[in-house]
Coordinates of N, CA and C and ligand atoms in Angstrom, one line a residue:
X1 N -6.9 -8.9 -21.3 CA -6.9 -8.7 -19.8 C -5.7 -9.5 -19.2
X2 N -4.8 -8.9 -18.4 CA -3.6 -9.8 -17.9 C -3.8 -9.2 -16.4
X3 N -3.3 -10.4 -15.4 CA -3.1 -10.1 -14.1 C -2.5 -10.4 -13.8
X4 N -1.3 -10.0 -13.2 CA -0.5 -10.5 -12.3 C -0.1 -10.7 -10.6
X5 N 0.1 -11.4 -10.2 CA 0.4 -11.6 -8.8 C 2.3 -11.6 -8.4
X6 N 1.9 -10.7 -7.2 CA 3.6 -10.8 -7.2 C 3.7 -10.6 -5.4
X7 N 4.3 -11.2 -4.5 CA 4.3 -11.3 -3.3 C 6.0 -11.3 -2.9
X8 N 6.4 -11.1 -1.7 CA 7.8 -10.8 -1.1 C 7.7 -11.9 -0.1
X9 N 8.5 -12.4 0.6 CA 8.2 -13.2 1.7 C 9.6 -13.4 2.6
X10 N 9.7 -13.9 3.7 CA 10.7 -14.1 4.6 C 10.4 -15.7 5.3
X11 N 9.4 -16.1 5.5 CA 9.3 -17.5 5.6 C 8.6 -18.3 4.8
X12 N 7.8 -17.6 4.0 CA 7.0 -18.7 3.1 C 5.9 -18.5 3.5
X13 N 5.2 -17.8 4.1 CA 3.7 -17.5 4.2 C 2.9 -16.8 3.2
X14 N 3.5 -15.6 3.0 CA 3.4 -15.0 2.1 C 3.1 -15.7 0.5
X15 N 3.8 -16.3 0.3 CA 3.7 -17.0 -0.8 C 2.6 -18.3 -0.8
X16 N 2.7 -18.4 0.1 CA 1.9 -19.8 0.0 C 0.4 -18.9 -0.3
X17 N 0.2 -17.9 0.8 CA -1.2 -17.4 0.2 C -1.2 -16.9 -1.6
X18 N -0.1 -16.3 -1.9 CA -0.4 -15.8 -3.1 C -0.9 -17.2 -4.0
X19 N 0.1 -18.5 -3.8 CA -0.9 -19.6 -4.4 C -1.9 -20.4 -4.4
X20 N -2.5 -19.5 -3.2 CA -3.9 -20.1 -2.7 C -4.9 -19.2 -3.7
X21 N -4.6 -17.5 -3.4 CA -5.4 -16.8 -3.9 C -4.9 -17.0 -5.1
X22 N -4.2 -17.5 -5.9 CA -4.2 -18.1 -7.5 C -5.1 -18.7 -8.0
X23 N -5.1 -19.8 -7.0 CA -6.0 -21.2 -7.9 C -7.5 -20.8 -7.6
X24 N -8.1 -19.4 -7.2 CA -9.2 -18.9 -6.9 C -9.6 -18.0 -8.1
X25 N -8.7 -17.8 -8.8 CA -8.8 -17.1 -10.0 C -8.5 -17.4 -11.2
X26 N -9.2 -16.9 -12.2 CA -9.0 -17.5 -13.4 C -8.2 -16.7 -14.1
X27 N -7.0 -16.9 -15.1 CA -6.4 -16.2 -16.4 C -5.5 -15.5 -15.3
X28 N -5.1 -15.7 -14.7 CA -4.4 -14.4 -14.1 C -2.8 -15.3 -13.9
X29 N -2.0 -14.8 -14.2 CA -0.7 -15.6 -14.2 C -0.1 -16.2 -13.3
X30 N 0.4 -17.1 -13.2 CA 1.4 -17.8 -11.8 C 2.0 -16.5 -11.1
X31 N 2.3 -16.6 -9.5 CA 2.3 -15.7 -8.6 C 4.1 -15.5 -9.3
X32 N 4.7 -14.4 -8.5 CA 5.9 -14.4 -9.0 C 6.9 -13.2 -7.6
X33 N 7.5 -14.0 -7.4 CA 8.4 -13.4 -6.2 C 9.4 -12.0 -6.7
X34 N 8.7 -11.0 -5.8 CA 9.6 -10.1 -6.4 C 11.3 -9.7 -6.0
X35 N 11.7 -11.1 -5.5 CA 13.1 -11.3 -5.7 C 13.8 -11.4 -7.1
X36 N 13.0 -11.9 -8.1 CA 13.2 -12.6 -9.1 C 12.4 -11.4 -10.4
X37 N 12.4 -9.8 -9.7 CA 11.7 -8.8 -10.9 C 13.1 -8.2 -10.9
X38 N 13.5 -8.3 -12.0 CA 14.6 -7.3 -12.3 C 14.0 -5.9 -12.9
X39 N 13.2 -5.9 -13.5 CA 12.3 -4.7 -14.2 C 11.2 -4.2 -13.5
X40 N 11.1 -3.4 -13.1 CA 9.7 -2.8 -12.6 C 8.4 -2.7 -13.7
X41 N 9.2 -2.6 -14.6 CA 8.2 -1.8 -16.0 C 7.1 -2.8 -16.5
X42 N 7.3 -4.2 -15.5 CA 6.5 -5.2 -16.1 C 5.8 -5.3 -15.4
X43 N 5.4 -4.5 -14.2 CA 4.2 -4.0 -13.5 C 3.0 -3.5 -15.0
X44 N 3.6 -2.5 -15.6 CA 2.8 -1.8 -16.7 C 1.8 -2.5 -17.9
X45 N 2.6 -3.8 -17.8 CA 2.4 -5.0 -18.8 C 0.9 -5.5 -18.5
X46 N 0.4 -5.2 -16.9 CA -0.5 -5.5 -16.6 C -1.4 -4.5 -16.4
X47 N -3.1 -5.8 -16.6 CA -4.5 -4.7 -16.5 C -4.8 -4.1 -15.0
X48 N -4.0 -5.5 -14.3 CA -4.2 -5.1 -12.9 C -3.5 -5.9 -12.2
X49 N -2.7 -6.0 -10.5 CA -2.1 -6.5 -10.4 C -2.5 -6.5 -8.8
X50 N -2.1 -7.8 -8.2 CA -2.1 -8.3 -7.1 C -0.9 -8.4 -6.3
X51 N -0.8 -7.7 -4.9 CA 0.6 -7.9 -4.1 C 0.2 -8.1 -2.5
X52 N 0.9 -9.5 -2.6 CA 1.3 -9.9 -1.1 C 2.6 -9.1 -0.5
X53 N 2.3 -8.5 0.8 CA 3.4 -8.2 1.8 C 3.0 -8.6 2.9
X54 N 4.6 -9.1 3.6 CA 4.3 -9.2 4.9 C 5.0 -8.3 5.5
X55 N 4.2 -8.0 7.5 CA 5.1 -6.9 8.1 C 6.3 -7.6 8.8
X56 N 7.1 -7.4 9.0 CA 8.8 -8.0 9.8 C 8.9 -6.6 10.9
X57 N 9.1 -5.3 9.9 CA 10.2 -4.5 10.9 C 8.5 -3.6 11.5
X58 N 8.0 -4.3 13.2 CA 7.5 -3.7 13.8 C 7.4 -2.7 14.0
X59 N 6.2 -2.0 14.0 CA 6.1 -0.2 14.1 C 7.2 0.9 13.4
X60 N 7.9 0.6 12.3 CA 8.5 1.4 11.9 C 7.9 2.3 10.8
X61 N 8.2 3.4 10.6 CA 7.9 4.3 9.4 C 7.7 4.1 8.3
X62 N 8.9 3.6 7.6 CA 9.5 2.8 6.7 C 10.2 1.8 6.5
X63 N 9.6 1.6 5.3 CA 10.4 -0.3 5.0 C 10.1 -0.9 5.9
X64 N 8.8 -1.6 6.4 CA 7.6 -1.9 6.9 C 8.2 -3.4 7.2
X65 N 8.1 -4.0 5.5 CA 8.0 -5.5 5.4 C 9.4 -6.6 6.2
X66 N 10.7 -5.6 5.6 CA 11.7 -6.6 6.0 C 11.7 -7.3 4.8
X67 N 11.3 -6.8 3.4 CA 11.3 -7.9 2.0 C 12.0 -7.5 1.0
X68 N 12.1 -7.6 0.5 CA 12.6 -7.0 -1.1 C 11.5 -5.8 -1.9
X69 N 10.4 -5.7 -0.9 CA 9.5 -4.7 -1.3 C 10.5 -3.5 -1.0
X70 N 10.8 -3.4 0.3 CA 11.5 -1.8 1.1 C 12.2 -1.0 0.0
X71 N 13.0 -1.9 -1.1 CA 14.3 -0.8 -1.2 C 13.5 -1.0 -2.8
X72 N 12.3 -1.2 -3.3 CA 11.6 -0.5 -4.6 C 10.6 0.4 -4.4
X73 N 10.0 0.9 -3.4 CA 9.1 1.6 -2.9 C 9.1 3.0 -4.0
X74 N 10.3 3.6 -3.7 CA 10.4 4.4 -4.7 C 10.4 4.8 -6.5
X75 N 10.7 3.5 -6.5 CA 10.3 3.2 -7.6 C 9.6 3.0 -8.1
X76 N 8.6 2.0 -7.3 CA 7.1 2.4 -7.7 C 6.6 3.0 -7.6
X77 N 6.5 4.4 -6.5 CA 6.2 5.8 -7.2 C 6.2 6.1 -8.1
X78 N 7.6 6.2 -8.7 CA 8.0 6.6 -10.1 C 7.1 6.1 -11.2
X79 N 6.6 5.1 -11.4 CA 5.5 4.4 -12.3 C 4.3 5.1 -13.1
X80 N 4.0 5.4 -13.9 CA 2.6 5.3 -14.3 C 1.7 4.1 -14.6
X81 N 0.8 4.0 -13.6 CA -0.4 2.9 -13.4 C -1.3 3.4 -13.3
X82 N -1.2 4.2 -14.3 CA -2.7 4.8 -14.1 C -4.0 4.2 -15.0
X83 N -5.0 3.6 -14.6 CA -5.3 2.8 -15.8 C -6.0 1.6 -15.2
X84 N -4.9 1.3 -14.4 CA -4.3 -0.2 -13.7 C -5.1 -0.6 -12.4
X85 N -5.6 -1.3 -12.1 CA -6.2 -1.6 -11.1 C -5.0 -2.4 -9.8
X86 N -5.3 -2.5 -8.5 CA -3.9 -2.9 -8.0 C -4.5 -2.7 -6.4
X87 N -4.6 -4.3 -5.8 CA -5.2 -4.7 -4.6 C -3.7 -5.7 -4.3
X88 N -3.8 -5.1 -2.4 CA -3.0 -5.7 -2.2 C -3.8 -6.4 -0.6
X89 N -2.7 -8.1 -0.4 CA -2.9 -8.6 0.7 C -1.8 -8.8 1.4
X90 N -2.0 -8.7 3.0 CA -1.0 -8.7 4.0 C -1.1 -10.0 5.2
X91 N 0.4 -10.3 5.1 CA 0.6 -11.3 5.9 C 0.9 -10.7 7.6
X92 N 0.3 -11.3 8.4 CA 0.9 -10.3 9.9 C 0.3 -11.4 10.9
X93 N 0.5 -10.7 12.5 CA 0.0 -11.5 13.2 C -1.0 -10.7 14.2
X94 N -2.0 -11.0 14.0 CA -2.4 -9.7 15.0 C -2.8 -9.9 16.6
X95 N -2.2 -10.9 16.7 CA -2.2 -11.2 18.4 C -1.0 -11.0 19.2
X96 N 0.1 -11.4 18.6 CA 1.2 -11.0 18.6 C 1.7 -9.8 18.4
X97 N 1.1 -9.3 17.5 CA 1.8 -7.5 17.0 C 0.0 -6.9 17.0
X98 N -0.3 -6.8 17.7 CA -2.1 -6.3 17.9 C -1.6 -5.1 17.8
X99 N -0.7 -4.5 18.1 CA -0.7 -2.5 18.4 C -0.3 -1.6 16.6
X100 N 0.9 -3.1 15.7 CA 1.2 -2.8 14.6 C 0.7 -3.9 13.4
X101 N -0.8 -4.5 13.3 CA -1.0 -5.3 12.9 C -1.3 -4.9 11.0
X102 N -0.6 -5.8 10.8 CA -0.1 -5.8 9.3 C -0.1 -4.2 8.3
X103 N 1.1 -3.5 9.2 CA 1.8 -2.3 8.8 C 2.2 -2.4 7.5
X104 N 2.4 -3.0 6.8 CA 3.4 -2.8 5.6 C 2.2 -2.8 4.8
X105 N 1.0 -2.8 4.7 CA 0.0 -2.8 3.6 C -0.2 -1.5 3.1
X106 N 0.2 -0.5 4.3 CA -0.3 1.3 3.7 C 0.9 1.1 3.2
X107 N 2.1 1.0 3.7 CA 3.2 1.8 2.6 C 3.2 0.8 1.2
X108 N 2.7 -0.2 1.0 CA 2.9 -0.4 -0.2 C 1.7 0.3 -1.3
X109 N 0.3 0.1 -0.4 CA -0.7 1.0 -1.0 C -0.5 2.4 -1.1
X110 N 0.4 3.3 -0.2 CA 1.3 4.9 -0.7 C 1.6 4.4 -2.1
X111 N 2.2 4.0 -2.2 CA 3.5 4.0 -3.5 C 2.5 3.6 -4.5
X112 N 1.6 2.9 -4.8 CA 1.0 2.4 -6.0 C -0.1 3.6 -6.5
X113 N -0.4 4.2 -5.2 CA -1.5 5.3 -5.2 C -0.6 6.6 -6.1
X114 N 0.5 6.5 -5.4 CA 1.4 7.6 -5.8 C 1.9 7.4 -7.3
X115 N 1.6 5.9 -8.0 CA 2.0 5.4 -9.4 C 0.7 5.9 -10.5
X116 N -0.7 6.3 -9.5 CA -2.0 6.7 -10.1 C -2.8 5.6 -10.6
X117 N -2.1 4.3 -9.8 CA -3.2 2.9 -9.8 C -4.3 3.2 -8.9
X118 N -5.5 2.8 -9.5 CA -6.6 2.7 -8.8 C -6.8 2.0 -8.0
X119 N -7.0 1.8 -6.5 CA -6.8 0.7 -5.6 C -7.7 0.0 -5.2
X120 N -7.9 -1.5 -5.4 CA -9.1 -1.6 -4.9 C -8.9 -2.9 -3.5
X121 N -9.8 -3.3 -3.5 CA -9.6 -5.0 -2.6 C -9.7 -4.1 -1.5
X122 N -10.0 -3.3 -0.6 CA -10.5 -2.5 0.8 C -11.0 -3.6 1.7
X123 N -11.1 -4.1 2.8 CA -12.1 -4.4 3.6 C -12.5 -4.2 4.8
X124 N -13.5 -4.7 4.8 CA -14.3 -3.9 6.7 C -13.2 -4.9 7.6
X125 N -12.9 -3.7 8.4 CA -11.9 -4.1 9.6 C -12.9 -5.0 11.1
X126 N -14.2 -4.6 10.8 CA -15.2 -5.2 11.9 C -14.9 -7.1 11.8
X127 N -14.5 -7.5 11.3 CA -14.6 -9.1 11.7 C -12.8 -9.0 12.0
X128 N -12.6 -8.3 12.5 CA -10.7 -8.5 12.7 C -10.8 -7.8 14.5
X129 N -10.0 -8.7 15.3 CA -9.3 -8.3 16.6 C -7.9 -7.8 16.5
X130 N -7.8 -6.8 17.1 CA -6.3 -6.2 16.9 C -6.5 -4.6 17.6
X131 N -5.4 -4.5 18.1 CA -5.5 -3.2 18.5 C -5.0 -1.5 17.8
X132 N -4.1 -1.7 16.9 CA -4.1 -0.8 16.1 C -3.5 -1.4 14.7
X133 N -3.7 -0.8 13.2 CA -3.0 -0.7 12.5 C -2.8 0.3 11.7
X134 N -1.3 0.3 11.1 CA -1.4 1.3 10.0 C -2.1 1.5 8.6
X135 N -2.7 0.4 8.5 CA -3.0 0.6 7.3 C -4.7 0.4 7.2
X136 N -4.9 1.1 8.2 CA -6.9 1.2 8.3 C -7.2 2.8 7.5
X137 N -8.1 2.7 6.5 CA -8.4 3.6 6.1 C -9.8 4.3 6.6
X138 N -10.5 5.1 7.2 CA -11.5 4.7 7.5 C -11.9 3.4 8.7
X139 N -12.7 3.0 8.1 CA -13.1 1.6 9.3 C -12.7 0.1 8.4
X140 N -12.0 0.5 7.2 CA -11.2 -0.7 6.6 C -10.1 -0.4 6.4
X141 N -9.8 -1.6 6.0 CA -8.5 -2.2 5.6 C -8.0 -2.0 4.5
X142 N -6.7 -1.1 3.8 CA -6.8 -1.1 2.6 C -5.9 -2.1 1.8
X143 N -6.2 -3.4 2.4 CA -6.0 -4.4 1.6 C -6.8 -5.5 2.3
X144 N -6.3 -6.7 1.9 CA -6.8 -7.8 3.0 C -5.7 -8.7 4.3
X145 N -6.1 -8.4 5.1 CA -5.3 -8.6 6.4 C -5.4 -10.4 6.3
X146 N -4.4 -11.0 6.6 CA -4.4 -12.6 6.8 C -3.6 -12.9 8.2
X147 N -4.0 -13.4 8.5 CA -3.0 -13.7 9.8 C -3.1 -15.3 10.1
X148 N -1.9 -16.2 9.5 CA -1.6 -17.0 9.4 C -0.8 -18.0 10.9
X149 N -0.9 -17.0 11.8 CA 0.1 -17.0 13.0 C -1.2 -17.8 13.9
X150 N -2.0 -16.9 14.1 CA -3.0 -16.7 15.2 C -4.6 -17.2 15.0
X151 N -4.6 -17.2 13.4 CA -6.3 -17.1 13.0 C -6.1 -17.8 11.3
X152 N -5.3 -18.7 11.3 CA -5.1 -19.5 10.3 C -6.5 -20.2 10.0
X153 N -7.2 -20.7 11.0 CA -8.6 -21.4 10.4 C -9.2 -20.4 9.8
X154 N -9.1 -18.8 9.7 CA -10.4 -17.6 8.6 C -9.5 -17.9 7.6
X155 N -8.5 -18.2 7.2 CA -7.8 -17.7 6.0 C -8.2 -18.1 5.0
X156 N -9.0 -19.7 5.1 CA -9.5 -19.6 3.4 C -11.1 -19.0 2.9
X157 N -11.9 -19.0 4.2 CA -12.8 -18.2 3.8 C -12.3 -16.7 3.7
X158 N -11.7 -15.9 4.3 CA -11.5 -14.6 3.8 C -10.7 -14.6 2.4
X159 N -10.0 -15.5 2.0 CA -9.4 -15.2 0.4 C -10.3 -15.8 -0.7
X160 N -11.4 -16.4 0.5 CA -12.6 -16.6 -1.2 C -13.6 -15.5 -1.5
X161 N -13.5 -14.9 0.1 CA -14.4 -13.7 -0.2 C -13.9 -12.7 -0.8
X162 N -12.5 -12.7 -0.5 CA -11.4 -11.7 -1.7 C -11.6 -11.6 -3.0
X163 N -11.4 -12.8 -3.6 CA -11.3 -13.3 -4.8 C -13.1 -12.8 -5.2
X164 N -14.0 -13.3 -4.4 CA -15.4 -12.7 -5.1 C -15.4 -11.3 -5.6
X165 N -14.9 -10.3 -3.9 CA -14.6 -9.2 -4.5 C -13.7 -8.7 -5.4
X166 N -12.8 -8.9 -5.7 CA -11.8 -8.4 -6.9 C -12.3 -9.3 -7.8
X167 N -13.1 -10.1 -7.9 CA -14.4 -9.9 -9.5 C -15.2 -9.3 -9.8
X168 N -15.5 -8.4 -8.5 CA -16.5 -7.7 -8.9 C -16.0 -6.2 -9.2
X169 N -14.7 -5.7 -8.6 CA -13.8 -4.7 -8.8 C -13.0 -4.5 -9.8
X170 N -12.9 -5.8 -10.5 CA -12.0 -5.3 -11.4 C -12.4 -6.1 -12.9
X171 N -13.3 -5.7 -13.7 CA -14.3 -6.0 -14.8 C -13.3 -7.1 -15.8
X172 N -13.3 -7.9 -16.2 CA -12.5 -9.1 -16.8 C -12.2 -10.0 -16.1
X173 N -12.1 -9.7 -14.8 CA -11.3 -10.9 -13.9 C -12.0 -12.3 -13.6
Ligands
FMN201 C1 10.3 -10.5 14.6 C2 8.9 -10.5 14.0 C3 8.3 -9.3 13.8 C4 7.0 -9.2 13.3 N1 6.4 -8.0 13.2 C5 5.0 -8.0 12.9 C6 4.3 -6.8 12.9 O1 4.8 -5.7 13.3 N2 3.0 -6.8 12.6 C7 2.4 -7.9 12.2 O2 1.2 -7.9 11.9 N3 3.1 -9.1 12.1 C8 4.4 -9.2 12.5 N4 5.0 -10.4 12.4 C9 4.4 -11.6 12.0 C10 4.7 -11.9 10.5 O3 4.3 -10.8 9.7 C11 3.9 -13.1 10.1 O4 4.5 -14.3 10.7 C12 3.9 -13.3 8.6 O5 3.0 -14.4 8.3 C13 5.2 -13.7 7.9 O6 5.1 -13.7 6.6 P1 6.2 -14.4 5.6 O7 6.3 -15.9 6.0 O8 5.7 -14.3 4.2 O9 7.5 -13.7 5.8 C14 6.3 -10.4 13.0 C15 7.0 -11.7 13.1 C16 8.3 -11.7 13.7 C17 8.9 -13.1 13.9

């Protein structure tokens, strides 16, 4: 069983959570900036994999983050992860951007769905203030929303309740 963590970032938030939600898990490898993936194919290497994004470019369509996620999107389409398990978390603010609060989590969840990775890590949107986002599926979230700007005191109970659930989602972990 191998897991990897791999997050994008523009000031360091992003990252800092991916090494928070590390030391919450066991066996699963040091986080890894995907400035520093020259190969996509080492997504494959893994049973299941974890991704931090944050949103930058406000309400847009595409290329959400403003990271080094934008210009691989397609490529990870291209992937077969079928197999693979693959939860992702998002950095945003949602008092500040309440109308586009942590946008970049659907498009990266498109592309991985489109790779035929099983998605998991979902959460109820009910303990979150904000006024719209793109990436509600239903009445959750199809990752887990952080907001480090605004509501920095939930962040470490929401990434332990994460970590509970993606033990219970994804069998080895
Ligand atoms: C210019 C600008 C645009 C932003 N746009 C959004 C947005 O549309 N939605 C959102 O939830 N957060 C938005 N944010 C907040 C960032 O996503 C947030 O600060 C995040 O923690 C940054 O993560 P990073 O440090 O990993 O880059 C924006 C911040 C700035 C400064």
């Amino acid at each position: 069983m191998t897991v990897g963590i791999y997050f994008a970032t523009t000031t360091g938030k992003t990252e800092d959570i991916a090494e928070r939600i590390h030391g919450l898990l066991d066996g699963v490898d040091n986080p890894k900036d995907m400035s520093d993936v020259d190969d996509l194919s080492e997504f494959c290497n893994h049973d299941a994999i974890i991704c931090g994004i944050p949103t930058w470019n406000t309400g847009a369509d595409s290329e959400r983050s403003g990271t080094a996620w934008d210009s691989i999107l397609d490529e990870i389409g291209e992937l077969d992860l079928s197999g693979k398990k693959v939860a992702i978390f998002g950095l945003g603010d949602s008092s500040t951007y309440t109308e586009n609060y942590c946008d970049a989590m659907e498009e990266l969840h498109r592309y991985f769905q489109q790779a035929g990775a099983t998605m998991v890590g979902y959460v109820d949107s009910t303990e979150y203030t904000f006024d719209e986002s793109k990436s509600m599926v239903g009445d959750s979230f199809c990752g887990l929303p952080l907001d480090e700007d605004s509501e920095s005191d939930m962040t470490d109970s929401r990434i332990s309740e994460w970590a509970n659930q993606l033990k219970r989602e994804i069998p080895g972990l």
